Short mmCIF file of C-alpha atoms and ligand atoms in Angstrom, two decimals:
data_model
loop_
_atom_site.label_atom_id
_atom_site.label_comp_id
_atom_site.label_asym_id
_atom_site.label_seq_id
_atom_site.Cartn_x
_atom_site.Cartn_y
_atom_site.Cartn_z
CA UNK A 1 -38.52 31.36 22.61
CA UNK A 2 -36.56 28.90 20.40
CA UNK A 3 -39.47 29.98 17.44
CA UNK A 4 -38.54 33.77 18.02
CA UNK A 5 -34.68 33.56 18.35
CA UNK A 6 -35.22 31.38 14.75
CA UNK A 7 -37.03 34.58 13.28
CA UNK A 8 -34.33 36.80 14.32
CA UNK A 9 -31.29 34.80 12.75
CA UNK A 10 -33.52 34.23 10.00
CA UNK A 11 -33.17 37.79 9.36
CA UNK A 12 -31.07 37.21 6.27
CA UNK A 13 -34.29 35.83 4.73
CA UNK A 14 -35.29 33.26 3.51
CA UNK A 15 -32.63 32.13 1.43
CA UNK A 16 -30.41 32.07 4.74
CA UNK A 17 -28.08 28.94 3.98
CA UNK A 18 -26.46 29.15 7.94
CA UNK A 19 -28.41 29.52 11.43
CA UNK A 20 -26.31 30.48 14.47
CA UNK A 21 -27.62 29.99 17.50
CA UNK A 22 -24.86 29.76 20.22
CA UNK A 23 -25.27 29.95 23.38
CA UNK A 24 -28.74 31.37 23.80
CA UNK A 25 -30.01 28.64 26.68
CA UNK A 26 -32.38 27.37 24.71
CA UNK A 27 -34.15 23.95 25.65
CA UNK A 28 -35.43 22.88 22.43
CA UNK A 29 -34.90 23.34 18.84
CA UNK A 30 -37.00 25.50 16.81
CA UNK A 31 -39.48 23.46 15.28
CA UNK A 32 -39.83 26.06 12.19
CA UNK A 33 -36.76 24.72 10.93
CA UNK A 34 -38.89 22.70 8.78
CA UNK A 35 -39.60 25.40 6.86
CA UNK A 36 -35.64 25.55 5.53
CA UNK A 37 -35.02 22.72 3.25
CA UNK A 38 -31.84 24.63 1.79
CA UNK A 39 -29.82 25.24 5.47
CA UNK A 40 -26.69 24.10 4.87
CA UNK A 41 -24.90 25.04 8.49
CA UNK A 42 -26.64 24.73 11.93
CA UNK A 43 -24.99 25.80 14.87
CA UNK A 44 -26.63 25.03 18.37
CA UNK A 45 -24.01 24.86 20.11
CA UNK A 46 -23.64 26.16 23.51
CA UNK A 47 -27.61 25.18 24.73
CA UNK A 48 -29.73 23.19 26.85
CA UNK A 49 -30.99 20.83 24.34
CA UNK A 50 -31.91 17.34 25.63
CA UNK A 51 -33.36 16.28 22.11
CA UNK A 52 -33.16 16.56 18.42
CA UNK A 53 -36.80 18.01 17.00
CA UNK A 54 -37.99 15.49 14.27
CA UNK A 55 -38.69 18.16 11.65
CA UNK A 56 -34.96 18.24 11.46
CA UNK A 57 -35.26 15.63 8.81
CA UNK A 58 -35.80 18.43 6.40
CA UNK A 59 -32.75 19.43 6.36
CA UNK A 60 -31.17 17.17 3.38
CA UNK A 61 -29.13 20.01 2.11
CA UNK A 62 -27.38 20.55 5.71
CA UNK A 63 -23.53 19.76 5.72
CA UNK A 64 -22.77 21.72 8.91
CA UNK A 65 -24.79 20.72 12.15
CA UNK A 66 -23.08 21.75 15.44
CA UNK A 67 -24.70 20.41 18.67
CA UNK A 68 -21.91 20.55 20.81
CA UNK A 69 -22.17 21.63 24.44
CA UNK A 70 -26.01 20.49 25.04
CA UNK A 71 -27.83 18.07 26.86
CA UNK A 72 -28.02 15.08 24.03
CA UNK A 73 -27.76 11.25 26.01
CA UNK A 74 -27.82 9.52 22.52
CA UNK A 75 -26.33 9.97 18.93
CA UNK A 76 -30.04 10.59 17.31
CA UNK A 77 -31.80 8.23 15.07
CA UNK A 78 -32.92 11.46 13.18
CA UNK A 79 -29.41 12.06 11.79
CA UNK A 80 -29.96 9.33 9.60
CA UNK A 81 -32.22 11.72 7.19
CA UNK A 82 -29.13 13.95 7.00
CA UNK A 83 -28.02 12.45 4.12
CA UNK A 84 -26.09 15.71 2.71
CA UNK A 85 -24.06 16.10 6.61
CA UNK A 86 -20.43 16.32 6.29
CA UNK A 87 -19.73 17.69 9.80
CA UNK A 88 -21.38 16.49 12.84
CA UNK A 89 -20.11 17.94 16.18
CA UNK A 90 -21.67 16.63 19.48
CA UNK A 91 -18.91 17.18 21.85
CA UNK A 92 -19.82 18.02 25.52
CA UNK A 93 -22.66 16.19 25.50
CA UNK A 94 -24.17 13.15 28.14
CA UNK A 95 -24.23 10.76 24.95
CA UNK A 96 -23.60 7.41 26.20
CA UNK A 97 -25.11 5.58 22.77
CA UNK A 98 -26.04 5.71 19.32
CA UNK A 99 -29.44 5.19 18.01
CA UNK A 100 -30.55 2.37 16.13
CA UNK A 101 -30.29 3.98 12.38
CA UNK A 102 -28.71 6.57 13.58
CA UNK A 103 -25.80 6.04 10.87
CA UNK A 104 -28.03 4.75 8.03
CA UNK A 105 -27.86 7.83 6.02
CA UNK A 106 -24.80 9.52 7.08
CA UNK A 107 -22.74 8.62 3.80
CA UNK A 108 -21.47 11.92 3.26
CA UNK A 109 -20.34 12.30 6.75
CA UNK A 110 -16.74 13.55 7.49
CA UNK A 111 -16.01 14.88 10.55
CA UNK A 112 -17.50 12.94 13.53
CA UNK A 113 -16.86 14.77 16.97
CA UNK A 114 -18.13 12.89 20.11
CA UNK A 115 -15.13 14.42 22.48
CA UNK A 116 -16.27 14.81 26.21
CA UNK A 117 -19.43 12.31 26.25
CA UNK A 118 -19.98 9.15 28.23
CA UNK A 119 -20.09 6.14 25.76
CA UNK A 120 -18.57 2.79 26.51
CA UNK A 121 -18.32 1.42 23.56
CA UNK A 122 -18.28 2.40 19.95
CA UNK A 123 -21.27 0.42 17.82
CA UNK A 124 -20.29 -1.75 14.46
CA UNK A 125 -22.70 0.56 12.64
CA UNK A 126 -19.53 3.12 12.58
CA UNK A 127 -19.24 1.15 9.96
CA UNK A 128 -21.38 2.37 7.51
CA UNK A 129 -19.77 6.10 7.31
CA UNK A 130 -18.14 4.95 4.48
CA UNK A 131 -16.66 8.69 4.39
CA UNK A 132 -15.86 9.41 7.46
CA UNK A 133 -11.82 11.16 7.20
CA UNK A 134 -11.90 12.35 11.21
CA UNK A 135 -13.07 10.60 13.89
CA UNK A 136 -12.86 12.05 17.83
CA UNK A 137 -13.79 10.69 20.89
CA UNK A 138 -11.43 11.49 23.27
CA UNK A 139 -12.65 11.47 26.91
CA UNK A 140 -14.92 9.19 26.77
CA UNK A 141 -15.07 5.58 28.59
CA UNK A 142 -14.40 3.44 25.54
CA UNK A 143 -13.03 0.31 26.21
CA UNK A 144 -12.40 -1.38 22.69
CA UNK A 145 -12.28 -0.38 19.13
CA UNK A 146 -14.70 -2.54 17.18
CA UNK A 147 -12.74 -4.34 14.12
CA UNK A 148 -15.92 -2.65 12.16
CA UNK A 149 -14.14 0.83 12.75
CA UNK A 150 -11.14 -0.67 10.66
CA UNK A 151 -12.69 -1.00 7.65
CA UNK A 152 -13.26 2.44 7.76
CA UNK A 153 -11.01 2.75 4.64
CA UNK A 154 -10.78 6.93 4.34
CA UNK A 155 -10.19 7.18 7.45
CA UNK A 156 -7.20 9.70 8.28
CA UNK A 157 -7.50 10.98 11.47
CA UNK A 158 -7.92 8.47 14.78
CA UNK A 159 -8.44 10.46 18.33
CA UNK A 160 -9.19 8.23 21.26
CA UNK A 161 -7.33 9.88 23.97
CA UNK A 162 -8.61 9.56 27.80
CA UNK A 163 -10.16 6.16 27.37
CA UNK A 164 -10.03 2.68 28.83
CA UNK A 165 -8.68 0.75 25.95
CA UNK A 166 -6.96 -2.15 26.37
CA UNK A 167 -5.71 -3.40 23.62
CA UNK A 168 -6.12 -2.26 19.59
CA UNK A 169 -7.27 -5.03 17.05
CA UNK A 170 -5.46 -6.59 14.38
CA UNK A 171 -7.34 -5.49 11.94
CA UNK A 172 -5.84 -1.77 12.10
CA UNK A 173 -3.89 -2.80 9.47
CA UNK A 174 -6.72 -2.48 7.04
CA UNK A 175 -6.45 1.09 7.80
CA UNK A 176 -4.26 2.58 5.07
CA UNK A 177 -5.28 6.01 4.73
CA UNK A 178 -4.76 6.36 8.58
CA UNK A 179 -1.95 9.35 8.79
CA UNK A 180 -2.83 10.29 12.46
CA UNK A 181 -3.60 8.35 15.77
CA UNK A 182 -3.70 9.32 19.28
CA UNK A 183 -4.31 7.30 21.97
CA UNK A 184 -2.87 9.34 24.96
CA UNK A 185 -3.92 8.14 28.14
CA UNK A 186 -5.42 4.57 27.78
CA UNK A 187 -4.13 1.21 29.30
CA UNK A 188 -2.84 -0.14 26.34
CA UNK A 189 -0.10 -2.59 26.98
CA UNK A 190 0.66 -3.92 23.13
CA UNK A 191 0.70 -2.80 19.83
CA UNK A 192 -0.38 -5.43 17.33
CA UNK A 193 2.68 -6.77 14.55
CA UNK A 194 0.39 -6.07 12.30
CA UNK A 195 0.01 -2.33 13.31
CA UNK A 196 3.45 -1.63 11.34
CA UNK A 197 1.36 -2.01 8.01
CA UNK A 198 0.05 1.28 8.78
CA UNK A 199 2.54 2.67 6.00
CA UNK A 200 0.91 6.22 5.75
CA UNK A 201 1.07 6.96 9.64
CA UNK A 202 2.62 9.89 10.40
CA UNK A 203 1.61 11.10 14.26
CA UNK A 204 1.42 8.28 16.51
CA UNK A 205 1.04 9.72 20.13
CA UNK A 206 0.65 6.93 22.81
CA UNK A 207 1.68 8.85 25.88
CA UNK A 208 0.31 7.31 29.27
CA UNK A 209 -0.14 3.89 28.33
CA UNK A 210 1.14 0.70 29.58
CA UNK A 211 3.66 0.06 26.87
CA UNK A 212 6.67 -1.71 27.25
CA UNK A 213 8.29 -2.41 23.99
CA UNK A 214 7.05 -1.96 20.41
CA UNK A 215 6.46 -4.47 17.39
CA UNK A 216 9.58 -5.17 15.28
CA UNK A 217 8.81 -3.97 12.49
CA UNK A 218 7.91 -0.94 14.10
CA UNK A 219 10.98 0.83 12.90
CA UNK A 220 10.30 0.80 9.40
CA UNK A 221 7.14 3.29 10.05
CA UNK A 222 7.40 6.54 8.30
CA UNK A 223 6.53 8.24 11.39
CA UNK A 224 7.01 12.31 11.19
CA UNK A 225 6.05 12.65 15.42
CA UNK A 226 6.40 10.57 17.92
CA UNK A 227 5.54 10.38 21.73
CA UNK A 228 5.65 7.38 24.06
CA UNK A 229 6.71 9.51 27.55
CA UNK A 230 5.06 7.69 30.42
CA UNK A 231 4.62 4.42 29.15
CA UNK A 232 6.97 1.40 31.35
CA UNK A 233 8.85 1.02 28.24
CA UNK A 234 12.23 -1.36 29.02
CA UNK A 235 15.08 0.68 29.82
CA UNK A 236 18.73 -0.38 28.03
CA UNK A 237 19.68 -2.35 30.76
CA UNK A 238 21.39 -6.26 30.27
CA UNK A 239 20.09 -9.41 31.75
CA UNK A 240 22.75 -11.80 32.03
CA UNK A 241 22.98 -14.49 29.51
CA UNK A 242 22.13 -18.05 31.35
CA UNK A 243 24.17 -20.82 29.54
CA UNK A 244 21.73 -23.50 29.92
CA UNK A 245 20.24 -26.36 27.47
CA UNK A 246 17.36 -26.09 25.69
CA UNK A 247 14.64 -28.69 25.63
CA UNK A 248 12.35 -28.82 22.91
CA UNK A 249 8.73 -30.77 22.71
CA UNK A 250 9.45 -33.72 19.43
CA UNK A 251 6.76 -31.02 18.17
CA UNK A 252 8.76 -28.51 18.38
CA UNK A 253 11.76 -30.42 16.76
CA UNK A 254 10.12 -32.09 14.26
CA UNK A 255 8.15 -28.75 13.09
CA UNK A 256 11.75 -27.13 13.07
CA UNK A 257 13.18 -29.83 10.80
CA UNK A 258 10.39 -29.22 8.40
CA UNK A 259 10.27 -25.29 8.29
CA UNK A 260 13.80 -25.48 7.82
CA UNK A 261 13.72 -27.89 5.06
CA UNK A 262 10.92 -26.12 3.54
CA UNK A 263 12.40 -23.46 3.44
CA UNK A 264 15.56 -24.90 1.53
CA UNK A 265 12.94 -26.11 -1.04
CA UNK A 266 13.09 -30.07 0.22
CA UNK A 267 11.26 -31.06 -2.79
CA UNK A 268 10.07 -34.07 -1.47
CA UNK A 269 9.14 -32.97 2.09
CA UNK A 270 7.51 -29.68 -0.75
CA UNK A 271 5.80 -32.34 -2.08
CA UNK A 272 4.83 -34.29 0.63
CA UNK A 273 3.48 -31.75 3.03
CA UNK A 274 0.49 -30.99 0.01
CA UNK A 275 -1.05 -34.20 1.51
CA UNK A 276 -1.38 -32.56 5.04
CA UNK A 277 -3.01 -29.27 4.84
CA UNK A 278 -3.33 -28.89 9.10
CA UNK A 279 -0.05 -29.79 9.05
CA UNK A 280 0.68 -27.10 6.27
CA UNK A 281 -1.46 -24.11 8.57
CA UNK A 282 0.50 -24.91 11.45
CA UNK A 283 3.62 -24.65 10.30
CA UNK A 284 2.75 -21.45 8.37
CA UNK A 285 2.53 -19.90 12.00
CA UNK A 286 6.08 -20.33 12.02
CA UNK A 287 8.29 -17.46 13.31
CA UNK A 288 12.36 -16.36 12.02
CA UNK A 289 15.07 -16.45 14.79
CA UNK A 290 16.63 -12.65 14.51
CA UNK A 291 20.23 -14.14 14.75
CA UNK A 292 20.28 -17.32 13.02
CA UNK A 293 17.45 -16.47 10.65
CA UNK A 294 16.10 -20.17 11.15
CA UNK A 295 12.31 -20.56 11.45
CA UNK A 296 10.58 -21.58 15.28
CA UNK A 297 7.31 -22.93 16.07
CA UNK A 298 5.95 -22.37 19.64
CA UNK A 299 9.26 -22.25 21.59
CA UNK A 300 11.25 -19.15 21.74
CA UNK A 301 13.04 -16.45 23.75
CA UNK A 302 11.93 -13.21 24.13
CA UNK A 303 14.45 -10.23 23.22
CA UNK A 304 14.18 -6.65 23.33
CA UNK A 305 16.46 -4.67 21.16
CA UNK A 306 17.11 -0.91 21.67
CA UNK A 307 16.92 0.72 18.53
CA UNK A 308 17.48 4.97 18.14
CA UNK A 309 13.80 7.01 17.23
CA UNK A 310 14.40 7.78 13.51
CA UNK A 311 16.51 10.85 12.87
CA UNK A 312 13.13 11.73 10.81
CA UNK A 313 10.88 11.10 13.64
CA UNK A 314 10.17 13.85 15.70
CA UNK A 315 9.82 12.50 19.87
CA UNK A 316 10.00 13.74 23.09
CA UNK A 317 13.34 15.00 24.07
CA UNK A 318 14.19 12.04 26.48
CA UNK A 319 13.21 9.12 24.17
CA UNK A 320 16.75 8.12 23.03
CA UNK A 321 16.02 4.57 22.77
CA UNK A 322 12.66 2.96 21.66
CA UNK A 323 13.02 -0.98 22.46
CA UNK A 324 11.37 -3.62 19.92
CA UNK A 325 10.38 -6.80 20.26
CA UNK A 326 12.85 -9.38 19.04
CA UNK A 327 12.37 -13.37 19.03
CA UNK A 328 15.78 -16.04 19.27
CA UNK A 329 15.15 -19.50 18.53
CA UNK A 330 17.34 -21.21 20.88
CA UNK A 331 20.15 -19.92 24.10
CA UNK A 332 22.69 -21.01 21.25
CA UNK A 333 21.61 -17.86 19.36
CA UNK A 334 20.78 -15.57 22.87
CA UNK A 335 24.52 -16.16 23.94
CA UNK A 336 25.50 -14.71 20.00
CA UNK A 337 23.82 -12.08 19.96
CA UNK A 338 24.86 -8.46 19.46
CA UNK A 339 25.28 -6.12 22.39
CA UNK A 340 22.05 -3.99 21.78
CA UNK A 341 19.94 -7.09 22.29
CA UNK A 342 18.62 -8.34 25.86
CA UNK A 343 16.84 -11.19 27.20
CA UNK A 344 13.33 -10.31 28.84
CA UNK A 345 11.92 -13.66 29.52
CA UNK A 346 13.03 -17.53 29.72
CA UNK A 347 12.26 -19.65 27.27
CA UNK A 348 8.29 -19.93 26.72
CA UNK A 349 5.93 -22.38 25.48
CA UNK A 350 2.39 -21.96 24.26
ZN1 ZN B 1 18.52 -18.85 16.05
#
């Protein structure tokens, strides 16, 4: 059936540059396809397709292949001959992994749609679609984004909604192009600091999460949209001010002498520390004390501070506060500070 329904479409001739085949409950692909070196679009979308034929390897000059909506359990290995593909849709499949290979050849690849599938995990080979701009796999069970996906550097568009992440990695920073992200309805509970490098975001949706306060730097994004609703975020409300002592490790002193001094340009202690290069990492770790502006080691308190969304940012109509993450170096400081800042924790040690 699948050779006759090809004979029809192909009714164009044979210079046909776009097969459509939607829909027509077919259970394998035509194997004639061989025979059409210069497709550029396939559309199969819509079928009962548990497999990908191999004499779809012809197909170098294909930059559309839609096999959404079919029976697929993996990402093929044949895709890897595709070398021309610029769109690849297999939403609404049972794909629960990729094929070894499977990305080898995909260097021209785009668009990447694996919405409504059932993978776990996303494989470090994503790496190698160097080109990729959009990447979707929302409803899915993915659990963590691989630091490989990162380095994606054209990457533009992010879609991970209805997954199981946790966390994201660190490394999102490396992802400047990155002007959209949505990661609606995860268990996400932080965003890294180093996610407000992302200085071309522009959509950030995070709704349904387990968020409770953001990054500081967070309000420097140039954010255009912005939705949090349903995340635990902190609500403006104070927590009293204890006026208590605070007692440091001689670690924690002496490392605060020495930042501090440092930081004044102590030429001798400049000098000195040279000598001591673990000495010289640790103390790079150091972190600045939002009211004093005095550098910390491992001992802090942890602030939240309700900031307004950007009069640029478009949010949800209820989010009039968005509370970020702010670090004091001592009660001295927590009892100075300003009234939009509040205490969440005691004083920690690592
Ligand atoms: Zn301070």
């Amino acid at each position: 059936m699948a050779e006759r329904l090809l004979v029809r479409a192909l009714n164009g001739g044979e210079s046909t540059k776009i097969v459509t085949l939607n829909g027509k409950k077919m259970t394998k692909m035509p194997s004639a396809l061989k025979n059409l070196s210069g497709l550029r679009a396939l559309h199969l979308e819509n079928n009962l397709i548990p497999k990908v034929c191999s004499e779809i390897r012809a197909l170098t000059q294909l930059t559309t292949l839609n096999l959404g909506n079919n029976l697929l359990e993996e990402v093929p290995e044949e895709m890897k001959y595709l070398t021309s593909l610029e769109r690849l849709h297999l939403f609404g499949n049972r794909i629960n992994r990729f094929a070894p290979g499977a990305c080898d050849g995909l260097r021209n690849l785009i668009l990447l749609n694996l919405n409504h599938n059932q993978l776990t995990s996303i494989p470090e080979e994503i790496s190698r679609l160097k080109n990729l701009m959009y990447l979707s796999i929302n409803h899915n069970w993915i659990t963590s984004i691989p630091r490989e996906l990162c380095f994606l550097e054209k990457l533009s568009e992010l879609q991970l909604n209805y997954n199981r992440l946790t966390c994201i990695p660190e490394e999102i920073k490396f992802m400047h192009k990155l002007q959209k992200l949505f990661l609606i309805r995860n268990n996400i509970e932080v965003l890294p600091e180093r996610f407000c490098d992302l200085i071309n975001l522009r959509v950030l949706n995070i709704a349904g999460n387990i968020i409770r306060i953001f990054p500081p730097g967070f309000r420097d994004l140039k954010l255009r949209e912005f939705y949090c609703e349903e995340n635990p975020l902190f609500l403006k409300q104070p927590v009293r001010a204890a006026i208590k002592e605070d007692v440091w490790s001689l670690q924690e002193i002496t490392s605060r002498f020495i930042m501090n001094q440092l930081e004044a340009n102590n030429p001798f202690l400049m000098q000195a520390i040279e000598g001591y290069p673990e000495v010289k990492n640790t103390l790079s770790k150091g972190r600045e004390c939002a009211i004093c502006g005095k550098l910390f080691l491992t001992t802090w308190m942890e602030c939240v501070e309700f900031v307004s969304p950007s009069k640029n940012w478009k949010t949800s109509r209820n989010l009039h506060h968005v509370p970020l993450r702010v670090l004091i170096c001592s009660f001295k400081c927590f009892n100075q500070r300003g009234s939009n800042l509040f205490g969440i924790a005691k004083v920690q040690s690592k």
